[in-house]
Amino acid sequence: MWSGSWGGPSPGDLSVARVLLVMPEAWPRALLRAELRERGYDAQGAPTLAEAMVYPAEDPERGPVRLVIVDGRVVGEGARGVLDRLCERHSEARVLLLWGEESTPPPGPWAGVVRGPFSIAEMVRAVQWHIPAPAAPSGPWGR
């Protein structure tokens, strides 16, 4: 159901799939969030694992987080404990790692790994692979 505002889900629409983006750079995070919202997902973002902890696993107005996307750059030394707590908080969600390096990704709770360099379109396809795309919004701000 489309709310008439910038292509996002309407409050109380529990059929919308929530995606949590943990990406350090604001512009890539904002672009991916906007593209996901255009395709009917409810995307929220944070620059660090610690800041992502503010999002509840279940929101009465938005439904559950179904996918957590973690940029490999936030999974450094000392981050493992925070990653574990984030995964515990969102225990029903799949976790997708964005790994832009040639080296082997670190072990983790990954349901999948997207290797870089990657585009917004490739990341959207990865999201759609892990959680089905909801109905695309319609109206003046949708497609």
Coordinates of N, CA and C in Angstrom, one line a residue:
M1 N 0.8 -1.2 0.0 CA 0.0 0.0 0.0 C 0.9 1.2 0.0
W2 N 0.6 2.2 -0.9 CA 1.5 3.3 -1.0 C 0.9 4.5 -0.2
S3 N 1.8 5.2 0.5 CA 1.3 6.3 1.4 C 1.2 7.6 0.8
G4 N 1.7 7.8 -0.4 CA 1.6 9.1 -1.1 C 2.8 10.0 -0.7
S5 N 3.8 9.5 0.0 CA 5.0 10.2 0.4 C 6.2 9.5 -0.2
W6 N 7.0 10.1 -0.9 CA 8.3 9.7 -1.4 C 8.5 8.2 -1.6
G7 N 7.4 7.5 -1.9 CA 7.5 6.1 -2.3 C 7.7 5.1 -1.2
G8 N 7.7 5.5 0.1 CA 7.9 4.6 1.2 C 6.6 3.9 1.6
P9 N 6.7 2.9 2.4 CA 5.5 2.2 2.8 C 4.6 3.0 3.7
S10 N 3.4 2.6 3.8 CA 2.5 3.3 4.7 C 2.6 2.7 6.1
P11 N 2.4 3.5 7.1 CA 2.4 2.9 8.5 C 1.4 1.8 8.6
G12 N 1.8 0.8 9.3 CA 0.9 -0.3 9.5 C 0.9 -1.4 8.4
D13 N 1.7 -1.1 7.3 CA 1.7 -2.1 6.2 C 2.7 -3.2 6.5
L14 N 2.3 -4.2 7.1 CA 3.2 -5.3 7.6 C 3.6 -6.2 6.5
S15 N 3.1 -6.0 5.3 CA 3.5 -6.8 4.1 C 4.8 -6.3 3.5
V16 N 5.3 -5.2 4.0 CA 6.5 -4.6 3.5 C 7.7 -5.2 4.1
A17 N 8.7 -5.6 3.4 CA 9.9 -6.2 3.9 C 10.9 -5.1 4.4
R18 N 11.2 -5.2 5.7 CA 12.2 -4.2 6.2 C 13.6 -4.7 6.0
V19 N 14.4 -3.8 5.6 CA 15.9 -4.0 5.3 C 16.7 -3.0 6.2
L20 N 17.7 -3.5 6.9 CA 18.5 -2.6 7.7 C 19.9 -2.5 7.0
L21 N 20.3 -1.3 6.6 CA 21.6 -1.2 5.9 C 22.6 -0.6 6.9
V22 N 23.8 -1.3 7.0 CA 24.9 -0.8 7.9 C 26.0 -0.5 6.9
M23 N 26.2 0.7 6.5 CA 27.2 1.1 5.6 C 27.8 2.5 6.0
P24 N 29.1 2.6 6.1 CA 29.7 3.8 6.6 C 29.6 5.0 5.8
E25 N 29.5 4.9 4.5 CA 29.4 6.1 3.6 C 27.9 6.5 3.4
A26 N 27.6 7.8 3.6 CA 26.3 8.3 3.6 C 25.6 8.2 2.2
W27 N 26.3 8.6 1.2 CA 25.7 8.6 -0.2 C 25.4 7.2 -0.7
P28 N 26.3 6.3 -0.7 CA 25.9 4.9 -1.1 C 24.7 4.4 -0.3
R29 N 24.8 4.6 1.0 CA 23.7 4.1 1.9 C 22.4 4.8 1.5
A30 N 22.4 6.1 1.2 CA 21.2 6.8 0.9 C 20.7 6.4 -0.5
L31 N 21.6 6.2 -1.5 CA 21.1 5.7 -2.8 C 20.5 4.3 -2.8
L32 N 21.1 3.4 -2.0 CA 20.6 2.1 -1.9 C 19.2 2.1 -1.2
R33 N 19.2 2.9 -0.1 CA 17.9 3.0 0.6 C 16.8 3.6 -0.3
A34 N 17.1 4.6 -1.1 CA 16.1 5.2 -2.0 C 15.7 4.2 -3.0
E35 N 16.6 3.4 -3.6 CA 16.2 2.5 -4.6 C 15.4 1.3 -4.0
L36 N 15.7 0.9 -2.8 CA 14.9 -0.2 -2.2 C 13.5 0.3 -1.9
R37 N 13.4 1.5 -1.4 CA 12.1 2.1 -1.1 C 11.3 2.3 -2.3
E38 N 11.9 2.6 -3.4 CA 11.2 2.7 -4.7 C 10.6 1.4 -5.1
R39 N 11.3 0.3 -4.8 CA 10.9 -1.0 -5.1 C 9.9 -1.6 -4.1
G40 N 9.5 -0.8 -3.1 CA 8.5 -1.3 -2.1 C 9.1 -1.8 -0.8
Y41 N 10.4 -1.8 -0.6 CA 11.0 -2.2 0.6 C 11.0 -1.1 1.6
D42 N 11.0 -1.4 2.9 CA 11.2 -0.4 4.0 C 12.6 -0.5 4.4
A43 N 13.4 0.5 3.9 CA 14.9 0.4 4.2 C 15.3 1.5 5.2
Q44 N 16.0 1.1 6.2 CA 16.6 2.0 7.2 C 18.1 1.9 7.2
G45 N 18.8 2.9 7.6 CA 20.3 2.8 7.6 C 21.0 3.4 8.7
A46 N 22.2 2.9 8.9 CA 23.1 3.4 10.0 C 24.5 3.3 9.5
P47 N 25.4 4.2 9.9 CA 26.8 4.1 9.4 C 27.7 3.1 10.2
T48 N 27.3 2.7 11.4 CA 28.1 1.7 12.1 C 27.1 0.6 12.7
L49 N 27.8 -0.5 13.1 CA 27.0 -1.6 13.8 C 26.4 -1.1 15.1
A50 N 27.1 -0.2 15.8 CA 26.6 0.3 17.1 C 25.4 1.1 16.9
E51 N 25.4 2.0 15.9 CA 24.3 2.9 15.6 C 23.1 2.1 15.0
A52 N 23.4 1.0 14.4 CA 22.3 0.1 13.9 C 21.5 -0.5 15.0
M53 N 22.1 -0.6 16.2 CA 21.4 -1.2 17.4 C 20.1 -0.5 17.8
V54 N 20.0 0.8 17.4 CA 18.8 1.5 17.8 C 17.5 1.0 17.1
Y55 N 17.6 0.3 16.0 CA 16.5 -0.2 15.3 C 16.0 -1.5 15.9
P56 N 14.7 -1.6 16.3 CA 14.2 -2.8 16.9 C 14.0 -3.9 15.9
A57 N 14.1 -5.1 16.3 CA 13.8 -6.2 15.3 C 12.4 -6.2 14.8
E58 N 11.5 -5.9 15.7 CA 10.1 -5.8 15.3 C 9.5 -4.5 15.7
D59 N 8.9 -3.8 14.7 CA 8.3 -2.5 14.9 C 6.8 -2.7 14.6
P60 N 5.9 -2.3 15.6 CA 4.5 -2.6 15.4 C 3.9 -1.9 14.2
E61 N 4.5 -0.8 13.8 CA 4.0 -0.1 12.6 C 4.7 -0.5 11.3
R62 N 5.9 -1.1 11.4 CA 6.7 -1.4 10.2 C 6.9 -2.9 10.0
G63 N 6.7 -3.7 11.0 CA 6.9 -5.2 10.9 C 8.3 -5.5 11.2
P64 N 8.7 -6.8 11.0 CA 10.1 -7.2 11.4 C 11.2 -6.9 10.4
V65 N 12.4 -6.7 10.8 CA 13.5 -6.6 10.0 C 13.8 -8.0 9.4
R66 N 13.8 -8.1 8.1 CA 14.0 -9.4 7.4 C 15.4 -9.6 6.8
L67 N 16.1 -8.5 6.6 CA 17.4 -8.6 6.0 C 18.3 -7.5 6.6
V68 N 19.5 -7.8 7.0 CA 20.5 -6.9 7.5 C 21.6 -6.9 6.5
I69 N 22.0 -5.8 5.9 CA 23.1 -5.7 5.0 C 24.2 -5.0 5.7
V70 N 25.4 -5.7 5.8 CA 26.5 -5.2 6.5 C 27.7 -5.0 5.5
D71 N 28.1 -3.7 5.4 CA 29.3 -3.4 4.6 C 30.5 -4.0 5.3
G72 N 31.4 -4.7 4.6 CA 32.6 -5.3 5.2 C 33.5 -4.3 5.9
R73 N 33.4 -3.0 5.6 CA 34.3 -2.0 6.2 C 33.9 -1.7 7.6
V74 N 32.7 -2.1 8.1 CA 32.3 -1.9 9.5 C 32.6 -3.1 10.3
V75 N 33.1 -4.2 9.7 CA 33.4 -5.4 10.4 C 34.9 -5.5 10.7
G76 N 35.4 -4.6 11.5 CA 36.9 -4.6 11.8 C 37.1 -5.2 13.1
E77 N 38.4 -5.0 13.6 CA 38.7 -5.5 14.9 C 37.9 -4.9 16.0
G78 N 37.4 -5.6 16.9 CA 36.6 -5.1 18.0 C 35.1 -5.0 17.6
A79 N 34.8 -5.2 16.4 CA 33.4 -5.1 15.9 C 32.6 -6.4 16.1
R80 N 33.3 -7.5 16.3 CA 32.7 -8.8 16.3 C 31.6 -8.9 17.4
G81 N 31.9 -8.3 18.6 CA 30.9 -8.4 19.7 C 29.6 -7.6 19.4
V82 N 29.8 -6.4 18.7 CA 28.7 -5.6 18.3 C 27.9 -6.3 17.2
L83 N 28.6 -6.9 16.3 CA 27.9 -7.7 15.2 C 27.1 -8.8 15.8
D84 N 27.7 -9.5 16.8 CA 27.0 -10.6 17.4 C 25.7 -10.1 18.1
R85 N 25.8 -9.0 18.8 CA 24.6 -8.4 19.5 C 23.6 -8.0 18.5
L86 N 24.0 -7.4 17.4 CA 23.1 -7.0 16.3 C 22.3 -8.2 15.7
C87 N 23.1 -9.2 15.5 CA 22.5 -10.5 15.0 C 21.5 -11.1 16.0
E88 N 21.9 -11.0 17.3 CA 21.0 -11.5 18.3 C 19.7 -10.7 18.3
R89 N 19.8 -9.4 18.2 CA 18.6 -8.5 18.2 C 17.7 -8.8 17.0
H90 N 18.3 -9.1 15.9 CA 17.6 -9.4 14.6 C 17.7 -10.9 14.3
S91 N 17.4 -11.7 15.2 CA 17.6 -13.1 15.1 C 16.8 -13.8 13.9
E92 N 15.7 -13.2 13.6 CA 14.9 -13.7 12.5 C 15.4 -13.2 11.1
A93 N 16.3 -12.3 11.1 CA 16.7 -11.7 9.8 C 17.9 -12.4 9.2
R94 N 18.0 -12.4 7.9 CA 19.2 -12.9 7.2 C 20.2 -11.8 7.3
V95 N 21.5 -12.1 7.2 CA 22.5 -11.1 7.2 C 23.3 -11.3 5.9
L96 N 23.5 -10.2 5.2 CA 24.2 -10.2 3.9 C 25.4 -9.3 4.0
L97 N 26.6 -9.8 3.6 CA 27.8 -9.1 3.7 C 28.2 -8.5 2.4
L98 N 28.5 -7.2 2.3 CA 29.1 -6.6 1.2 C 30.6 -6.6 1.3
W99 N 31.3 -7.3 0.5 CA 32.7 -7.5 0.7 C 33.4 -7.1 -0.6
G100 N 34.1 -6.0 -0.6 CA 34.7 -5.4 -1.7 C 36.2 -5.7 -1.9
E101 N 36.7 -6.6 -1.1 CA 38.1 -7.0 -1.2 C 38.3 -8.3 -1.9
E102 N 39.5 -8.5 -2.4 CA 39.8 -9.8 -3.0 C 40.0 -10.9 -2.0
S103 N 40.3 -10.5 -0.8 CA 40.6 -11.5 0.2 C 39.3 -12.3 0.6
T104 N 39.5 -13.3 1.3 CA 38.4 -14.2 1.8 C 37.6 -13.4 2.9
P105 N 36.3 -13.4 2.7 CA 35.5 -12.6 3.7 C 35.7 -13.3 5.1
P106 N 35.5 -12.5 6.2 CA 35.7 -13.0 7.5 C 34.5 -13.9 7.8
P107 N 34.7 -14.9 8.7 CA 33.6 -15.8 9.1 C 32.5 -15.0 9.8
G108 N 31.3 -15.4 9.6 CA 30.2 -14.6 10.2 C 28.9 -15.3 9.9
P109 N 27.8 -14.6 10.3 CA 26.5 -15.2 10.2 C 25.9 -15.0 8.8
W110 N 26.7 -14.9 7.8 CA 26.3 -14.4 6.5 C 25.4 -15.4 5.8
A111 N 24.3 -15.0 5.3 CA 23.4 -15.8 4.4 C 23.9 -15.7 3.0
G112 N 24.7 -14.7 2.7 CA 25.3 -14.5 1.4 C 26.3 -13.4 1.5
V113 N 27.2 -13.4 0.5 CA 28.3 -12.4 0.3 C 28.2 -11.8 -1.1
V114 N 28.1 -10.5 -1.1 CA 28.1 -9.8 -2.4 C 29.5 -9.2 -2.6
R115 N 30.2 -9.7 -3.6 CA 31.6 -9.2 -3.8 C 31.6 -8.0 -4.7
G116 N 32.5 -7.1 -4.3 CA 32.7 -5.8 -5.0 C 33.7 -5.9 -6.1
P117 N 33.8 -4.9 -6.9 CA 33.0 -3.7 -6.9 C 31.6 -4.0 -7.3
F118 N 30.6 -3.4 -6.7 CA 29.2 -3.6 -6.9 C 28.5 -2.4 -7.2
S119 N 27.4 -2.5 -7.9 CA 26.5 -1.3 -8.2 C 25.3 -1.4 -7.3
I120 N 24.5 -0.3 -7.3 CA 23.3 -0.3 -6.5 C 22.3 -1.4 -7.1
A121 N 22.3 -1.5 -8.4 CA 21.5 -2.6 -9.1 C 21.8 -4.0 -8.6
E122 N 23.1 -4.2 -8.5 CA 23.6 -5.6 -8.0 C 23.2 -5.8 -6.5
M123 N 23.2 -4.8 -5.7 CA 22.8 -4.9 -4.3 C 21.3 -5.1 -4.2
V124 N 20.6 -4.4 -5.1 CA 19.1 -4.6 -5.1 C 18.8 -6.0 -5.5
R125 N 19.5 -6.6 -6.5 CA 19.2 -8.0 -6.9 C 19.5 -8.9 -5.8
A126 N 20.6 -8.6 -5.0 CA 20.9 -9.5 -3.9 C 19.8 -9.4 -2.8
V127 N 19.3 -8.3 -2.6 CA 18.2 -8.1 -1.6 C 17.0 -9.0 -2.1
Q128 N 16.7 -8.8 -3.4 CA 15.5 -9.5 -4.0 C 15.7 -11.0 -3.9
W129 N 17.0 -11.5 -4.0 CA 17.3 -12.9 -3.9 C 17.0 -13.5 -2.5
H130 N 17.3 -12.7 -1.5 CA 17.1 -13.1 -0.1 C 15.7 -12.9 0.4
I131 N 15.1 -11.8 0.0 CA 13.7 -11.6 0.4 C 12.9 -11.1 -0.8
P132 N 11.8 -11.8 -1.1 CA 11.1 -11.4 -2.3 C 10.6 -10.0 -2.3
A133 N 10.6 -9.4 -3.5 CA 10.2 -8.0 -3.6 C 8.7 -7.9 -3.4
P134 N 8.4 -6.9 -2.6 CA 7.0 -6.6 -2.4 C 6.4 -6.0 -3.6
A135 N 5.1 -5.8 -3.6 CA 4.5 -5.1 -4.8 C 5.1 -3.7 -4.9
A136 N 5.4 -3.3 -6.0 CA 6.0 -1.9 -6.2 C 5.0 -0.9 -6.0
P137 N 5.3 0.2 -5.3 CA 4.4 1.3 -5.1 C 3.9 1.9 -6.4
S138 N 2.8 2.5 -6.4 CA 2.3 3.2 -7.6 C 1.9 4.6 -7.2
G139 N 1.6 5.4 -8.1 CA 1.3 6.8 -7.8 C 2.3 7.7 -8.3
P140 N 2.2 9.0 -8.0 CA 3.1 10.0 -8.6 C 4.6 9.8 -8.2
W141 N 4.9 9.1 -7.0 CA 6.3 9.0 -6.6 C 6.8 7.6 -6.9
G142 N 6.0 6.6 -7.2 CA 6.4 5.3 -7.5 C 6.7 5.1 -9.0
R143 N 6.9 3.9 -9.4 CA 7.2 3.6 -10.8 C 6.0 3.4 -11.6

